[in-house]
Coordinates of C-alpha atoms and ligand atoms in Angstrom, one line a residue:
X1 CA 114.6 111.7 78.9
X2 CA 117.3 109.2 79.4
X3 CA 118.5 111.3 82.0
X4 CA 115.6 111.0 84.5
X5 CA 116.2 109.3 87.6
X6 CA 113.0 106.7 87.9
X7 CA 111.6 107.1 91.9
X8 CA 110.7 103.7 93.0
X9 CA 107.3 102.9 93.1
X10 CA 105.4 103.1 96.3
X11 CA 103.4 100.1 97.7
X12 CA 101.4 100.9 101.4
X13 CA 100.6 97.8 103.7
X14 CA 97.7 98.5 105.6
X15 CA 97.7 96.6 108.5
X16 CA 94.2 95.7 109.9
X17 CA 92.6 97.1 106.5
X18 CA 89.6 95.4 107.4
X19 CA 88.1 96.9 110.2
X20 CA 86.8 100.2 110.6
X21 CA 89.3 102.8 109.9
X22 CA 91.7 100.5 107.4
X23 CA 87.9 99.9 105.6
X24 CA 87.6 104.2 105.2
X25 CA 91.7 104.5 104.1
X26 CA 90.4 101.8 101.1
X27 CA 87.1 104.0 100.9
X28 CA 89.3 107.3 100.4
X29 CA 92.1 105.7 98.5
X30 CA 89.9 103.6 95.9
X31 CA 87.0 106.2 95.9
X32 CA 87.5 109.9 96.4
X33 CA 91.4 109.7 94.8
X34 CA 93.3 109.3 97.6
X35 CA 95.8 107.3 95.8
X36 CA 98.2 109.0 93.5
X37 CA 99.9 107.6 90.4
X38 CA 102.1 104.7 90.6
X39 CA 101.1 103.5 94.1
X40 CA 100.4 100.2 95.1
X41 CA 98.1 99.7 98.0
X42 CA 97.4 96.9 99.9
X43 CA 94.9 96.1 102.5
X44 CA 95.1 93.2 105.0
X45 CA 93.3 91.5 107.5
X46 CA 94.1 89.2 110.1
X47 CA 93.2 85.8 107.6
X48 CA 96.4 87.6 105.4
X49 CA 98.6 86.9 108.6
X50 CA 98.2 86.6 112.3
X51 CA 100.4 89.5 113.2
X52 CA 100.8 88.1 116.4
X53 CA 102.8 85.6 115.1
X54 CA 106.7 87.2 114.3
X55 CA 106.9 84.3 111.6
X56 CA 103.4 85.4 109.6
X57 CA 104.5 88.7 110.0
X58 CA 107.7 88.4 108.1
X59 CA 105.8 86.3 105.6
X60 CA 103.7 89.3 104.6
X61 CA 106.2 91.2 104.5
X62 CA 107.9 89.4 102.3
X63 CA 105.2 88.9 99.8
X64 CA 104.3 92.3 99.4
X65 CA 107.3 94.1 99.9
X66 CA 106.3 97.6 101.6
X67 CA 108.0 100.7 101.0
X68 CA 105.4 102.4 103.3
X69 CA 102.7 100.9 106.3
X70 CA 100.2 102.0 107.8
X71 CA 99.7 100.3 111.1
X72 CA 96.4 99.6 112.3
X73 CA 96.1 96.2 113.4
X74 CA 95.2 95.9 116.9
X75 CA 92.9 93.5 119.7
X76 CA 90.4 97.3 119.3
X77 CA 86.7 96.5 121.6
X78 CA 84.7 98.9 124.4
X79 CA 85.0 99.9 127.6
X80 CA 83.1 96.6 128.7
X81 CA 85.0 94.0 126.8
X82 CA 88.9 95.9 127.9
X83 CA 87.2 95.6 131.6
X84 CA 87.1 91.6 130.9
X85 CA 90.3 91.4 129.0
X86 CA 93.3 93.7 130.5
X87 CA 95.9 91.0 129.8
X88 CA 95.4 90.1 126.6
X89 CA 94.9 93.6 125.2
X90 CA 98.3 94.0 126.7
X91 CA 100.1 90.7 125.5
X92 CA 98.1 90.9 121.6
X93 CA 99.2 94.5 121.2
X94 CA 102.7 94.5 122.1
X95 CA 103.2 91.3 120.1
X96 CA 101.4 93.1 117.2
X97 CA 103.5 95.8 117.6
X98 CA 106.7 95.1 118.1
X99 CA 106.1 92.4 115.1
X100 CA 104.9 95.2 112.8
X101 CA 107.6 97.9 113.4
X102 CA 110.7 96.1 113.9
X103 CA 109.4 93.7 110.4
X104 CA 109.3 96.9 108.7
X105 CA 112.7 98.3 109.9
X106 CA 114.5 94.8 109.2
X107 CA 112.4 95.2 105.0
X108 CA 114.0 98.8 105.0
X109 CA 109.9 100.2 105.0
X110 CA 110.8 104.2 104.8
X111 CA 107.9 105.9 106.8
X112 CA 105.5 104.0 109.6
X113 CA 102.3 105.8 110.5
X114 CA 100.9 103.4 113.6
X115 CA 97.8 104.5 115.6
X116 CA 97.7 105.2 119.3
X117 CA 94.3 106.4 121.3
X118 CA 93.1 109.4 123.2
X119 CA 92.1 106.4 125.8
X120 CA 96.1 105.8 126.8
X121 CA 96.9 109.8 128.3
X122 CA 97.2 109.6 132.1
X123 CA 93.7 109.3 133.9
X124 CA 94.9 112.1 136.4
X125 CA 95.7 115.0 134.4
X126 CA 95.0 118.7 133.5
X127 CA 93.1 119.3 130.2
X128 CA 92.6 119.4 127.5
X129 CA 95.0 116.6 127.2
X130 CA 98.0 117.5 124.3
X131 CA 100.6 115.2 122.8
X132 CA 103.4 115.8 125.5
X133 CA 101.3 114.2 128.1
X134 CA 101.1 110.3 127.1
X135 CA 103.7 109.4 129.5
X136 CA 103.0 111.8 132.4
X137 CA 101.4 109.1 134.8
X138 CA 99.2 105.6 135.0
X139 CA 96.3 105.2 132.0
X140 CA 92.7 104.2 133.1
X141 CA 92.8 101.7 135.3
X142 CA 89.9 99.8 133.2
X143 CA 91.9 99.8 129.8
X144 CA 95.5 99.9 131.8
X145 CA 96.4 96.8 129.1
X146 CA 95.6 98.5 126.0
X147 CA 97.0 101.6 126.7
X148 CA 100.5 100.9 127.6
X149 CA 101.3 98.0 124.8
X150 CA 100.0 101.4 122.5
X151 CA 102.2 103.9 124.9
X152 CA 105.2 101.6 124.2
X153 CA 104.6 102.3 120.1
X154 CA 106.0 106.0 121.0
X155 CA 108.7 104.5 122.6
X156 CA 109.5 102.1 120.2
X157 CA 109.0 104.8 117.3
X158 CA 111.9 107.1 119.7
X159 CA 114.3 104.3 119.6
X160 CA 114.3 103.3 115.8
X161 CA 114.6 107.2 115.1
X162 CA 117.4 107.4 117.5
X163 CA 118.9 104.3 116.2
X164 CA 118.6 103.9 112.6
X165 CA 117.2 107.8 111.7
X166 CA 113.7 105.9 111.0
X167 CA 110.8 108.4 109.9
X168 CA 108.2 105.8 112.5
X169 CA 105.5 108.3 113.9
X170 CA 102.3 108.0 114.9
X171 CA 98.3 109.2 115.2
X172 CA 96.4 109.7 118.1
X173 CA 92.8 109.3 117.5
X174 CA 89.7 110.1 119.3
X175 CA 86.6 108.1 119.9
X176 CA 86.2 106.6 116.0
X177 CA 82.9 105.2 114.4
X178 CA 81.6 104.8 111.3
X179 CA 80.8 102.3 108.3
X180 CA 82.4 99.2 109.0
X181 CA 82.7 99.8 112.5
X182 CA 82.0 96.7 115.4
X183 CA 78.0 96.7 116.1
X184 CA 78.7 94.1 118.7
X185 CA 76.7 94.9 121.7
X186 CA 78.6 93.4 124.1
X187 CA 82.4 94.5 123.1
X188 CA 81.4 97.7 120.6
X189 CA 82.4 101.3 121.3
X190 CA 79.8 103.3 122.4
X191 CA 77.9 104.6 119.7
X192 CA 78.1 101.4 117.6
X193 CA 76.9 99.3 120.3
X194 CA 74.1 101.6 120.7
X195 CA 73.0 101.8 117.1
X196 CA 72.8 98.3 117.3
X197 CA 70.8 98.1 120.5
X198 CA 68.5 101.3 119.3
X199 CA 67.8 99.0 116.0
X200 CA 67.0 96.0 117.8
X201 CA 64.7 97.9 120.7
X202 CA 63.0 99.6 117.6
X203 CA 62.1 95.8 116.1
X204 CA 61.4 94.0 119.3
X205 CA 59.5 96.5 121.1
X206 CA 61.9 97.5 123.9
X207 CA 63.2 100.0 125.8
X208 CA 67.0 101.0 124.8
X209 CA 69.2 100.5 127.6
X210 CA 72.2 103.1 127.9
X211 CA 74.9 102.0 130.2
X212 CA 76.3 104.4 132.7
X213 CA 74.7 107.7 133.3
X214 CA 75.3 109.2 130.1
X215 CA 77.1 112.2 131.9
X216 CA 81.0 111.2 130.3
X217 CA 81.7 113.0 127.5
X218 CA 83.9 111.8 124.5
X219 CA 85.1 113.7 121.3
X220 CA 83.8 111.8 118.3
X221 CA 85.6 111.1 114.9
X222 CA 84.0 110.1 112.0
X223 CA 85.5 107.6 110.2
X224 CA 86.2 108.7 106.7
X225 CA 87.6 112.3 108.4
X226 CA 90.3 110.2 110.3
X227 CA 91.0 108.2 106.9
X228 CA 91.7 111.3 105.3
X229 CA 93.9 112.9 107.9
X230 CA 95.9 109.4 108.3
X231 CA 96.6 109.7 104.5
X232 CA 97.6 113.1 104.9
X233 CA 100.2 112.2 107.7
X234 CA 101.6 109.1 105.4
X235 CA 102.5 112.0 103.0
X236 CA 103.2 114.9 105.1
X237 CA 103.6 114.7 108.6
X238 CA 107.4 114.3 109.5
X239 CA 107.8 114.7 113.0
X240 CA 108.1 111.2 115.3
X241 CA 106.2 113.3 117.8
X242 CA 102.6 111.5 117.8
X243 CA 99.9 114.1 116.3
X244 CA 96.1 113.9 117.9
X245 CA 93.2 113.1 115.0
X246 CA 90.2 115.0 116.8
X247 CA 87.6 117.3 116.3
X248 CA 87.8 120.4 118.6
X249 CA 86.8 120.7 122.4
X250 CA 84.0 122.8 121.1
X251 CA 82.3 119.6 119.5
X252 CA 82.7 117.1 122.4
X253 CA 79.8 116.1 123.5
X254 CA 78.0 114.3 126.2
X255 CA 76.9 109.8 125.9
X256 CA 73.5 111.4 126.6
X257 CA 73.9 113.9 123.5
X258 CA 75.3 111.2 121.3
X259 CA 72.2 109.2 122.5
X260 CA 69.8 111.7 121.0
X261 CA 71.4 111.6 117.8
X262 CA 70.7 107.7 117.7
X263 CA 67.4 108.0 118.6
X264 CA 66.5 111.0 115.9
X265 CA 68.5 109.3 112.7
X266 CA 66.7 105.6 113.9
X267 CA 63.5 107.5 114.8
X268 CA 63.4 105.9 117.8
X269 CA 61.4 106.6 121.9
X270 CA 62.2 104.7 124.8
X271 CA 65.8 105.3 126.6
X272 CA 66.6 104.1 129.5
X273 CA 70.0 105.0 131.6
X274 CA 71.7 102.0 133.8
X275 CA 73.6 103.8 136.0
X276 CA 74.7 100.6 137.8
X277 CA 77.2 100.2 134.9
X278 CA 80.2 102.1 134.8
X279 CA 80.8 105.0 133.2
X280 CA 84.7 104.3 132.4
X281 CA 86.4 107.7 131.6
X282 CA 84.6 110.8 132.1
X283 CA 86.4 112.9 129.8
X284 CA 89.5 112.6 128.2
X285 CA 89.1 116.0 126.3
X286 CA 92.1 116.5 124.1
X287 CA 93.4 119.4 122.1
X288 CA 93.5 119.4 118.2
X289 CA 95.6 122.9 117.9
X290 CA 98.7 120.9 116.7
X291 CA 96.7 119.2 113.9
X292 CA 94.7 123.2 113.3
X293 CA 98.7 124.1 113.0
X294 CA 99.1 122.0 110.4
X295 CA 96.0 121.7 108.8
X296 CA 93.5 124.9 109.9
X297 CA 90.6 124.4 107.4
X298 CA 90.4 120.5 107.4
X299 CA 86.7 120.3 107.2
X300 CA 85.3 117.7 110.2
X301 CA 81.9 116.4 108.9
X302 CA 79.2 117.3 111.8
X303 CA 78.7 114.3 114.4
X304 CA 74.2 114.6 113.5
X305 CA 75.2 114.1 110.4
X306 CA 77.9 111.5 110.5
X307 CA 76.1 109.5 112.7
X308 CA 72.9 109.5 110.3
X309 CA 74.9 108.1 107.6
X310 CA 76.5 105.4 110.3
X311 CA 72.6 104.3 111.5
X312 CA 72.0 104.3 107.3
X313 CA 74.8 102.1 106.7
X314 CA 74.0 100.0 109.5
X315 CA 70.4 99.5 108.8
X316 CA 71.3 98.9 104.6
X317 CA 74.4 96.5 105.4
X318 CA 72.6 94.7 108.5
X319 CA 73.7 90.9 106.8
X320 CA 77.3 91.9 106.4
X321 CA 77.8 94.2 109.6
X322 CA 80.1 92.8 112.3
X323 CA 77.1 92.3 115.3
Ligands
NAP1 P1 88.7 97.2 114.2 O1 87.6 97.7 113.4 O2 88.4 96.3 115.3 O3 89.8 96.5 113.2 C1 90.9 95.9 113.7 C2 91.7 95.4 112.6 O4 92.9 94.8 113.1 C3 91.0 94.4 111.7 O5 91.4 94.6 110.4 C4 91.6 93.1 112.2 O6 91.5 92.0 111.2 C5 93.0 93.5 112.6 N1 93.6 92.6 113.5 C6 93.2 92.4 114.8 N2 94.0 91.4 115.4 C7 94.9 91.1 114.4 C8 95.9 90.1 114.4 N3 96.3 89.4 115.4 N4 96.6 90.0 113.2 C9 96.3 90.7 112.1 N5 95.4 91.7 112.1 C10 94.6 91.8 113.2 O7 89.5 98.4 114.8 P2 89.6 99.9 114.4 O8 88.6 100.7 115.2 O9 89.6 100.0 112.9 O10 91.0 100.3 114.9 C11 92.1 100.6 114.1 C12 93.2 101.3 114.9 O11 92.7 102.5 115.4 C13 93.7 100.5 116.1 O12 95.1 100.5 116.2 C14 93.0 101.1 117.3 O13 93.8 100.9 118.4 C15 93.0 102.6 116.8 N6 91.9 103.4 117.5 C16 90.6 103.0 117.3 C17 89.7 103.8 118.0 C18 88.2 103.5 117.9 O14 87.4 104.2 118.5 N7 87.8 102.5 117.1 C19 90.1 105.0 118.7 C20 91.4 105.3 118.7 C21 92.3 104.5 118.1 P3 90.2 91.1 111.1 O15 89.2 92.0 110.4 O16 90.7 90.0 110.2 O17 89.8 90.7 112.4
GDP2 P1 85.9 104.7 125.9 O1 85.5 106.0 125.2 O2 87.3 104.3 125.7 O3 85.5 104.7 127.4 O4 85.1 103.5 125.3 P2 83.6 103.3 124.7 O5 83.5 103.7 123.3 O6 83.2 101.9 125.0 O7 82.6 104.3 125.5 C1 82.3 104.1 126.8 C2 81.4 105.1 127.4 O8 80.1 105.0 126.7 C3 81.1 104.9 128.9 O9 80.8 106.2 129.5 C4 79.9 104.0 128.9 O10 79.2 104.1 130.1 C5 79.1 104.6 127.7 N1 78.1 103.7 127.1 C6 76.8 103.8 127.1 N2 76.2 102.7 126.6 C7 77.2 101.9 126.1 C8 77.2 100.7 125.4 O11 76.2 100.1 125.0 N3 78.5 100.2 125.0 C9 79.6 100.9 125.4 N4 80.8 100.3 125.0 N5 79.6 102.0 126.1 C10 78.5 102.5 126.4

């Protein structure tokens, strides 16, 4: 009818769309229907633009126009590699940041979902950790870099709703793994680090070396659950309070547990526990009930199982997996 007002067509920047959870957004968008009619979605890496850069930033920005971003882009790696590199997780993620939000505020972008961590809550603290708590004392001292260029994301997401009535909000994920994911053995989370060291003790012969104890324990998110739920909140989460993407207490379990999962999907004898390393956090146990307000029946696939069809895609995509 002649009448009808015409919306205006959506187009979603996905920053860091290449790496682990930007790669399961794509997978749910292009795949299982995630994307409804008349989007636009686009998906970039860092060879797109160096988000550090304000200049490349803009640049992108300009070219593709967002009414909508998803922020993912970050300097992401291990409890090992953040213990090397405090200062420039700090320096790359506020730089990132800062770039990404205030680009999208000056391009008149509508809604900004950015992702914080479960890693960033105050190491001294009562649990299960909720979403009131980010600011409530000092982060980890072994990812103290990391977690307060993310912290400042909730600050900065405050101000531009103060300011200019912005809907900027944000996701706070658990431990993530998955497809796609960093295998690196050296600066990989935990369980894709140890998928690739399980694979290569099964071929070469050799015991599998754990580091730490294998006492911490750590709530795992599979992948293509968190891209799901981050779609979700692009569409219907409106608070600028940040909203914790986990499973529940029940299902946290311990490095040792995850361990055994490994081993059984890999079919693989021979661990070995180097407690010499450190164990980084021992818990960080945080509580889903906001998201079970919103969303009681979302259906969290079970961690055997996800991390079966992680060892799968690992083993089947060895040549193009980041090691
Ligand atoms: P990832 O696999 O390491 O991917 C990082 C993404 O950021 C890649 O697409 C990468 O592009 C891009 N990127 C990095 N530096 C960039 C730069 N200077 N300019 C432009 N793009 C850049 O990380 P992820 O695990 O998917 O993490 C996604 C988000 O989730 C991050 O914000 C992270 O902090 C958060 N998070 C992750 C976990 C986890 O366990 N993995 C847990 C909680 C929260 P290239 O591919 O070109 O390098
Ligand atoms: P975190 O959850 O932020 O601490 O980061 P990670 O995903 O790196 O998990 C670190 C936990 O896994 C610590 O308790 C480590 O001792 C334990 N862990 C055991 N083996 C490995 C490994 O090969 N790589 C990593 N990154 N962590 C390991």
């Amino acid at each position: 009818m002649g009448s009808e007002v015409k919306e205006a067509p959506i187009r979603v920047l996905v920053t860091g769309g290449s790496g682990l959870v930007g790669k399961a957004i794509e997978h749910v968008v292009q795949r299982e229907g995630g994307k409804l009619e008349g989007e636009e979605w686009i998906f970039l890496s860092s060879k797109d633009a160096n988000l550090v850069d304000a200049g490349q930033t803009r640049a992108v920005f300009e070219k593709y126009r967002p009414t909508h971003v998803i922020h993912l882009a970050a300097k992401v790696g291990g409890l090992y590699l953040h213990m090397r590199q405090n200062l420039q997780f700090l320096r790359d993620n506020i730089k990132i940041n800062d770039n990404v939000l205030q680009t999208a505020h000056e391009f008149g972008v509508t809604k900004v979902v950015s992702c914080l961590s479960s890693c960033i809550f105050p190491d001294e603290t009562t649990y299960p950790i909720n979403e009131t708590m980010i600011h409530d004392g000092p982060p980890h001292d072994s990812n103290f870099g990391y977690s307060h260029a993310k912290r400042m994301i909730d600050v900065q997401n405050r101000a531009y709703y103060r300011q200019y009535g912005r809907c900027y909000t944000a996701v706070i994920p658990t431990n993530v793994f998955g497809p796609y994911d960093n295998f690196n053995i050296e600066n990989g989370h935990v369980l894709s680090a140890l998928i690739n060291k399980t694979h290569k003790a099964k071929k070469e012969g050799t015991p599998l070396n754990v580091c730490g104890s294998g006492t911490p324990r750590r709530q795992f998110i599979y992948s293509l659950d968190l891209g799901r739920l981050i779609i979700w909140a692009l569409r219907k989460y409106k608070e600028i309070d940040p909203i914790i993407m986990s499973v529940g207490e029940e299902d946290e379990v311990s490095i040792k547990e995850a361990v055994e999962m490994i081993v059984a999907a890999l079919d693989f004898k021979g661990t070995i526990f180097d407690t010499t390393l450190s164990d980084g956090q021992l818990k960080k146990t945080a509580n889903n009930a906001k998201l079970r307000r919103y969303l009681p029946d979302f259906p969290f696939t079970p961690l055997k199982e996800a991390i079966r069809m992680t060892c799968d895609w690992f083993v089947e995509n060895y040549d193009i997996a980041r090691t």
